[in-house]
Every structure is written in C-alpha cells, then in structure tokens.
Short mmCIF file of C-alpha atoms in Angstrom, two decimals:
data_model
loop_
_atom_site.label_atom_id
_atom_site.label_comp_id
_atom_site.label_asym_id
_atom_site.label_seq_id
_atom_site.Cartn_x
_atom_site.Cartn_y
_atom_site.Cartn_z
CA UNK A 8 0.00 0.00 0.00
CA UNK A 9 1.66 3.47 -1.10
CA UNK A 10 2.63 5.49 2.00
CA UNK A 11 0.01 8.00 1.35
CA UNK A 12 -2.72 5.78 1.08
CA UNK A 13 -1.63 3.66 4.50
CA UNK A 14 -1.38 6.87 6.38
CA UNK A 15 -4.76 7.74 5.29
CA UNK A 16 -6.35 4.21 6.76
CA UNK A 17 -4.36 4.65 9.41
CA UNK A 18 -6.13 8.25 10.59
CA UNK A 19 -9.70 6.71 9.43
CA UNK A 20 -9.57 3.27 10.61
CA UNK A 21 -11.19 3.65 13.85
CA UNK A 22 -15.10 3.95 12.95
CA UNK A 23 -17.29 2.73 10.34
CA UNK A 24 -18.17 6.16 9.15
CA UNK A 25 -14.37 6.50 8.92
CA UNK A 26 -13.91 3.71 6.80
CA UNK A 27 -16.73 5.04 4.51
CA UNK A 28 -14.81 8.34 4.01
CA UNK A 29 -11.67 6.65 3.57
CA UNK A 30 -13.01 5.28 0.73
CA UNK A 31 -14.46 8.20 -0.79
CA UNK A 32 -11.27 9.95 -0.50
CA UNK A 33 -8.95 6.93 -1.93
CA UNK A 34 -11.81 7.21 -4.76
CA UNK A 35 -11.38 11.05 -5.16
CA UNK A 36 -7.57 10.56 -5.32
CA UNK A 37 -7.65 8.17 -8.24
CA UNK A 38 -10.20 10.42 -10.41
CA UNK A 39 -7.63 13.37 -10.37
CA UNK A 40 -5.13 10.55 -11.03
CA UNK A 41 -2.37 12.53 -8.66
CA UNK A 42 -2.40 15.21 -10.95
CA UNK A 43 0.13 17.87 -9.23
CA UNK A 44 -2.36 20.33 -10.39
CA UNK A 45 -5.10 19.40 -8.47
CA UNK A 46 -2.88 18.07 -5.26
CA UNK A 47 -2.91 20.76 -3.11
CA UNK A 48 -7.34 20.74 -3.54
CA UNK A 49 -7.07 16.99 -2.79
CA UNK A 50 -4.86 17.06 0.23
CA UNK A 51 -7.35 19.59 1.81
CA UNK A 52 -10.28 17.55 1.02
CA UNK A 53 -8.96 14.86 2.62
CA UNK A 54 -7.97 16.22 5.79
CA UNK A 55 -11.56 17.77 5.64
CA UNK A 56 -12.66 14.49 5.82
CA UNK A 57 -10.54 13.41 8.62
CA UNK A 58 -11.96 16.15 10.85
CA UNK A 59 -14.98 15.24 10.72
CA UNK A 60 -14.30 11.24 11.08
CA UNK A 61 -12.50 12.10 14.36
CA UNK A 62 -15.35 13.84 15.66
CA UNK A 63 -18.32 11.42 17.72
CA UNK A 64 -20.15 9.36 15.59
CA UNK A 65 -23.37 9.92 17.75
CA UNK A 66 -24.26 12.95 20.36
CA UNK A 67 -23.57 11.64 23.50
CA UNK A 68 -26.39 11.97 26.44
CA UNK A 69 -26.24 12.31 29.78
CA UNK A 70 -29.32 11.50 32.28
CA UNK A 71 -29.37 12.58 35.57
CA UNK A 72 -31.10 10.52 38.21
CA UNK A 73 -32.89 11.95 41.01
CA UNK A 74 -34.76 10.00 43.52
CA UNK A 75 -38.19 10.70 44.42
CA UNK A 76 -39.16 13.34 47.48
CA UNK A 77 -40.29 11.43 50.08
CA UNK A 78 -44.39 12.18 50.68
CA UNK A 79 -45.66 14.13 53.31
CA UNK A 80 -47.53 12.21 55.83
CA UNK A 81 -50.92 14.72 56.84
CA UNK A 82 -53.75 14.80 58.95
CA UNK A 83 -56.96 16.36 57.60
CA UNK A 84 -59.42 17.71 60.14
CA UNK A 85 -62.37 19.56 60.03
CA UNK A 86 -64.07 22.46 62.77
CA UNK A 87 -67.59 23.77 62.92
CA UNK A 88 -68.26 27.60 64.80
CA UNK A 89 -72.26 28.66 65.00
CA UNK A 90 -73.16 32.17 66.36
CA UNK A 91 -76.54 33.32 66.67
CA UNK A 92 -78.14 36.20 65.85
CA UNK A 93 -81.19 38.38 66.15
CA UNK A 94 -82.58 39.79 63.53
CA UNK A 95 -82.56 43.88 62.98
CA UNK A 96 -84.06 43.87 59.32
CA UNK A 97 -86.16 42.08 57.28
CA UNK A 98 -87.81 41.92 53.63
CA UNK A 99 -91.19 41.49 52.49
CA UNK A 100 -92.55 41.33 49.26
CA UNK A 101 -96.26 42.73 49.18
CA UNK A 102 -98.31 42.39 46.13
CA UNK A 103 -101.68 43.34 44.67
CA UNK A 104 -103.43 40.52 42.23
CA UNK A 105 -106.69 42.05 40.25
CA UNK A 106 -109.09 39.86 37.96
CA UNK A 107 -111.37 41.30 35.92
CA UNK A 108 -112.85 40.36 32.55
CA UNK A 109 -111.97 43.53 30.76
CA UNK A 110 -107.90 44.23 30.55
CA UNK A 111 -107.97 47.96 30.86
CA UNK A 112 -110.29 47.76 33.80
CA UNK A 113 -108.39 45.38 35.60
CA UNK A 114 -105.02 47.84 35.05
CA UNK A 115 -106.86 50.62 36.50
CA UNK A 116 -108.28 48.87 39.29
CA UNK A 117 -104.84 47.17 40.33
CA UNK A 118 -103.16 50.65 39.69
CA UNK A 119 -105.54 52.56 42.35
CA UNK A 120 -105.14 49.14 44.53
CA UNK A 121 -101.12 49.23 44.68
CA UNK A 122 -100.63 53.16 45.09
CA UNK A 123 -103.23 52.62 47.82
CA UNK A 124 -100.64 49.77 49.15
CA UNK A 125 -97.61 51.68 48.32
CA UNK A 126 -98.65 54.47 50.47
CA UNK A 127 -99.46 53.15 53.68
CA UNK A 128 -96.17 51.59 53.52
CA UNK A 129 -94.98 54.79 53.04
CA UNK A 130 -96.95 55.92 56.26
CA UNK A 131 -95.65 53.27 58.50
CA UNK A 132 -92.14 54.67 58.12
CA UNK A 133 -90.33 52.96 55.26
CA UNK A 134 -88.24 55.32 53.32
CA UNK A 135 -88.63 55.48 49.36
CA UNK A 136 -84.86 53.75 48.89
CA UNK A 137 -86.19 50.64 50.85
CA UNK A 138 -89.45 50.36 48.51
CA UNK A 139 -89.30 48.93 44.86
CA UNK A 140 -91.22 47.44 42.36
CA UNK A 141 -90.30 43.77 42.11
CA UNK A 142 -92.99 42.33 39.22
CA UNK A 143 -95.64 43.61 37.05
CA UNK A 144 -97.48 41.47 34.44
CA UNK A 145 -100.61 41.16 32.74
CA UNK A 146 -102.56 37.72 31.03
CA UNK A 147 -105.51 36.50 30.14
CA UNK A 148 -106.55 33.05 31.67
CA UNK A 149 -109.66 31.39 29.48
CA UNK A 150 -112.55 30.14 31.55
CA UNK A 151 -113.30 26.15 31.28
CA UNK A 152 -116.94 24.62 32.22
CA UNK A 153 -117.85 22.10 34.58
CA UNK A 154 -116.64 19.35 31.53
CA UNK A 155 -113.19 20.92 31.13
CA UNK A 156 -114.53 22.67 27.68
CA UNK A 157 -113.25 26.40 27.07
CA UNK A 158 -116.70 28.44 28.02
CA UNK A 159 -115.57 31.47 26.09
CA UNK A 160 -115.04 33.32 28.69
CA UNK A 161 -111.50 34.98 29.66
CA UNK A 162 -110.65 36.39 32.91
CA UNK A 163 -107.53 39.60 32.87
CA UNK A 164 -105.42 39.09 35.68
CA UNK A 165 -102.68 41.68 36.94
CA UNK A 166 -100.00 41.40 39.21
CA UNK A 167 -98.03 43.88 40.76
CA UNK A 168 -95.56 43.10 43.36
CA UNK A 169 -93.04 45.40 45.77
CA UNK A 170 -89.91 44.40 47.70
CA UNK A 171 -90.01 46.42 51.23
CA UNK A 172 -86.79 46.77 53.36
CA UNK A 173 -88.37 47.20 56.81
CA UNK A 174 -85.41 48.26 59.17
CA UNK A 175 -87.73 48.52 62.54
CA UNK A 176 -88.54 45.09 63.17
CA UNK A 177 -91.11 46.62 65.85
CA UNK A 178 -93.46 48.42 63.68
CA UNK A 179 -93.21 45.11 61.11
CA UNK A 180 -96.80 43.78 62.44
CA UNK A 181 -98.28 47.46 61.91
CA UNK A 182 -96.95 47.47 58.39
CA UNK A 183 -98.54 44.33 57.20
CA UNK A 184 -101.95 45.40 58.67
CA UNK A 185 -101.69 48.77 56.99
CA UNK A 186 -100.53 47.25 53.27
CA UNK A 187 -103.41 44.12 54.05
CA UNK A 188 -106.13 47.30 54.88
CA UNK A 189 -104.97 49.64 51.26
CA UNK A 190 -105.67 46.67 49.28
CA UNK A 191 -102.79 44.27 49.57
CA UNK A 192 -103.52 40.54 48.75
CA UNK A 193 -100.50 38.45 48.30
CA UNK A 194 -97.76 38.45 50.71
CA UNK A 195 -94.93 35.83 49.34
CA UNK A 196 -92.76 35.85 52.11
CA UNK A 197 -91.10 37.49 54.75
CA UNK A 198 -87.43 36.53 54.86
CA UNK A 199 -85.38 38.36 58.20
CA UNK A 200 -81.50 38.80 57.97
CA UNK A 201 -78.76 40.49 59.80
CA UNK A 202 -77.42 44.36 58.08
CA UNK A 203 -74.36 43.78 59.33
CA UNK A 204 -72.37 40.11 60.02
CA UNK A 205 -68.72 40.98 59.65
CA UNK A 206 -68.38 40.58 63.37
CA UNK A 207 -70.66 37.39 63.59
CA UNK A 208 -68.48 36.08 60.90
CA UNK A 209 -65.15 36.52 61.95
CA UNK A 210 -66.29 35.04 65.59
CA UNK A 211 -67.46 31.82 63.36
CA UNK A 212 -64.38 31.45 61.84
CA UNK A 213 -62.01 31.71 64.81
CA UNK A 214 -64.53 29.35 66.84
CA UNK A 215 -63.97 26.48 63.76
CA UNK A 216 -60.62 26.99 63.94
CA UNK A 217 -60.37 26.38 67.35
CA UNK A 218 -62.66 23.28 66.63
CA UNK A 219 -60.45 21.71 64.06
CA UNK A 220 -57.65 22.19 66.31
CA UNK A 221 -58.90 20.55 69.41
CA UNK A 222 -60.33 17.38 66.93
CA UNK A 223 -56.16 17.13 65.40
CA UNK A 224 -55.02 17.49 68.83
CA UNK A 225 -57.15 14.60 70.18
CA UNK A 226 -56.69 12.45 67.47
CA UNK A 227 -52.93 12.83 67.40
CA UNK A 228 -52.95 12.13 70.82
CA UNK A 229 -54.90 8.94 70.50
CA UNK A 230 -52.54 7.77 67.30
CA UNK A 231 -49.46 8.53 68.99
CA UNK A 232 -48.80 11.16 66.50
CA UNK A 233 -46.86 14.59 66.76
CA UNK A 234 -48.36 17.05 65.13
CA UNK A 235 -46.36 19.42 62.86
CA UNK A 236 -46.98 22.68 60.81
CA UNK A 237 -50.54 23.61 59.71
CA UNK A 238 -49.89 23.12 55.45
CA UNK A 239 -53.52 24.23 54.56
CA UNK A 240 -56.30 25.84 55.59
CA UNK A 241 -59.90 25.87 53.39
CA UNK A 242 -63.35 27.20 54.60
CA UNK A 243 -66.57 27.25 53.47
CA UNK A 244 -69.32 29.63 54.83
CA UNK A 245 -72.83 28.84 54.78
CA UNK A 246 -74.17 32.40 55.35
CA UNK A 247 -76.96 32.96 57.20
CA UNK A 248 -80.04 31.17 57.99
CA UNK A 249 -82.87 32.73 57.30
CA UNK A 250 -86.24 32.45 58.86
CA UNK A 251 -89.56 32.79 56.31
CA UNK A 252 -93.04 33.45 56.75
CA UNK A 253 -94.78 32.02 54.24
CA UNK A 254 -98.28 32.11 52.89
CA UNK A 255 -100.74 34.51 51.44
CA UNK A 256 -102.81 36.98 52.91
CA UNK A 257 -106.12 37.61 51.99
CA UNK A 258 -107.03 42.04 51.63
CA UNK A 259 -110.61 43.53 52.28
CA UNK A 260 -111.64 41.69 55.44
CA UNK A 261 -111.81 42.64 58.60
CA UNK A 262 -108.40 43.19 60.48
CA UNK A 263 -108.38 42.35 64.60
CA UNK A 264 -107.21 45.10 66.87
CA UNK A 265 -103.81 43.39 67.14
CA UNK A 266 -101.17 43.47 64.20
CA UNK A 267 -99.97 41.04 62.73
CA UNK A 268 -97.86 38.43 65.12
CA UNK A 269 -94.41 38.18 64.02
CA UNK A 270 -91.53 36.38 65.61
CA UNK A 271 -87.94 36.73 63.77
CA UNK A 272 -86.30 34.50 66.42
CA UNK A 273 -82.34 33.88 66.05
CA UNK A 274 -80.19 33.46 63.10
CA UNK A 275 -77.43 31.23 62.64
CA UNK A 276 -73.92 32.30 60.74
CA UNK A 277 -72.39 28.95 59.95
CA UNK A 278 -68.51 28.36 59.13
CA UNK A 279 -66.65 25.16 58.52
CA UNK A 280 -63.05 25.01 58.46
CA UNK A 281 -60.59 22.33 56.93
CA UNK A 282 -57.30 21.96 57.87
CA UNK A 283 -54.32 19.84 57.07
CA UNK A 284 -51.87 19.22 59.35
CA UNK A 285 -48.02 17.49 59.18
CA UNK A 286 -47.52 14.82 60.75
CA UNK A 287 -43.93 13.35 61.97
#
C-alpha cells in the first residue's frame, strides 16, 4: 500500500463512518489521477474528511437521576363555629293581584289598589330607597266549564308586586296590617337577615378553627402522632339562615285590633373550616 494511502487508513480506521470516508477519499484521489495540479485541492479535502471522522459518531447523552421526594404524611381535620343572631331587618314582598274580565279595567283597578298599598307603607315609616317594584305582568286566563270545555269566557289578571326593606322590626306587624287594609292581597314571604355580620363572621371562623384544632389534637394524641406545621387551611361559609313566613294573605276583610304576630327569632352564621396538618 503506497505510503500516502496507509497513512490515510491509518487516521480513518477507527469507525465505520471512517472507513466510509476513507473510501471516498482513496476514490477522489484516483479520479484526479495525482495530478500535481489538483494536489494541493485533494490534500485539503482529505484532511476535511478526517476532521470530521475524528469527531463522535453519535451525540452523547447524559441522564441525571434523582430520587423521588419522600411524601408528606398529613392529617386532615375539620371544625364547625355557629353564632346566633337576632334579627334587625327584614324583607317582604307585598303584592296586589286584580281579575277582571276587561284588561284595561283590571289595570286601573290594580293601579288605584297598589298606590293605595304603596302608600301606607310609606306611612308606617319605610323610606322610598327601601321600597321597589319587584314584578308587574298582565294575562288572560280562558274560563273552562264544569266538563273541562273552554266556556268562552276569559278572565284579565294583573300582578303587581313590591320588595319592602323594613329596618324597625317593631313596627313590622303594623306594616302588614296597613298594606293588608290599602288593598294588599298576596304576601310571598317574609325573609329576616342580619345588616351587618362581619363581626358574627369573623367570631365563626375563629370558633372552627379552634374546633379543628382541638379534633387534630385529640386524634394525634390517640394515634401517637406529633403534630407538625398547619400546610392548609380551606373554609366554606354557609351564610346565614334565614327564617320565612310564608303564605298569602287575603285584603278587604276585617283586620283584629292586634297586628300582625311576628316572631324573627335567632339566626345562625355557619362556618366550617378544613385543615391539614403534618404529621412526623
């Protein structure tokens, strides 16, 4: 083998892609049949190629191993505050239902009826902010007979409904007389609430905290645990309870000298805390 030549297998001999280039070079060299001309292009090709058959056949990887974190071991518990309440405000919704068989007179007629209403609510102390309109609708209702057949006859019924924020619970019995006495006829309910429960609240929450501690702490106890660091905290607040009075009233009849009986009674502001807990 010339010297050239064996020096050239020598430098590409160590891979398979080496071998391959080898080749193509040995191949290149006899085309140009060692012309001197062209020497000096084929010596540089060839070294070209013995660059890049030196370099790594494949990109080398490296993977780094890392073993798992060990879990947290946790305790989830769960506390309950209540505080009661009494109520200092409450809302009504008083209404005036009119059936006639002529449309425009029942309008009028329920018009006259609820201003009627509207006023005495007026005169039992509720300010104008705490009085609106809730509902007002018109239909017609067709008239069947004694054989479930349509009788031709159609009956126009309008509604027309208020919402009433009354803020003395103490005149609340002299209100309802005085709507029922204008002309009111429908009162949907009467739902009493709490203006203000940021107080109630917060008093909730810390008393379900304290709940959910004392149920870890026994538990732990019991299991031979050791409690750690508090790692979460959720809560979900039920709100208030309210207390209805349901039922329609009937308008027109005779009112007893007493009002209206009313008891609000408590409410309830509800909290429920979660808590999770490490463990060791």
């Amino acid at each position: 083998m010339p010297p050239r030549t064996a020096a050239l297998a020598k430098e590409f001999s160590g891979t398979f892609r080496g071998w391959c280039r080898l080749i193509c070079a040995l191949q290149y060299l006899k085309e140009i049949k060692m012309n001197k001309k062209y020497l000096v292009f084929a010596i540089v090709a060839v070294f070209a190629l013995m660059v890049s058959a030196c370099g790594p056949s494949t990109p080398s990887t490296v993977t780094n191993n890392y073993a798992a974190p060990e879990a947290l071991r946790t305790l989830n518990v769960s506390g309950v505050g209540v505080v009661y309440l009494t109520p200092d405000i409450a809302y009504i919704t008083i209404g005036v239902n009119t059936q006639r068989n002529n449309a425009a007179e029942a309008v009028e007629e329920n018009k006259a009826q609820t201003n009627a209403v509207i006023q005495a609510i007026r005169d039992a102390g509720v300010e104008e902010k705490d009085i609106r309109t809730n509902n007002f609708s018109i239909w017609s209702n067709p008239q069947y007979d004694e054989f479930g057949q349509l009788s031709g006859r159609v009956v126009y019924v309008v509604d027309n409904t208020v919402n009433v924020t009354v803020r003395d619970l103490d005149k609340l019995g002299d209100l309802l007389d005085s709507a029922i006495s204008a002309g009111a006829n429908s009162i949907y309910s009467i739902q009493f609430d709490v203006e203000d429960k940021t107080e109630a609240q917060n008093e909730a929450r810390a008393q379900a905290v304290e709940d959910a501690k004392a149920e870890a702490t026994g538990l732990a106890e019991a299991s031979g645990l050791t409690l750690g660091a508090i790692q979460n905290v959720s809560y979900y607040e039920s709100g208030i309870t309210p207390y209805f009075y349901g039922g329609k009233g009937g308008g027109g009849g005779a009112m007893s000298e007493a009002s209206v009986p009313i008891q609000p009674g408590q409410l309830a502001v509800t909290v429920t805390v979660n808590l999770t807990y490490v463990i060791e």
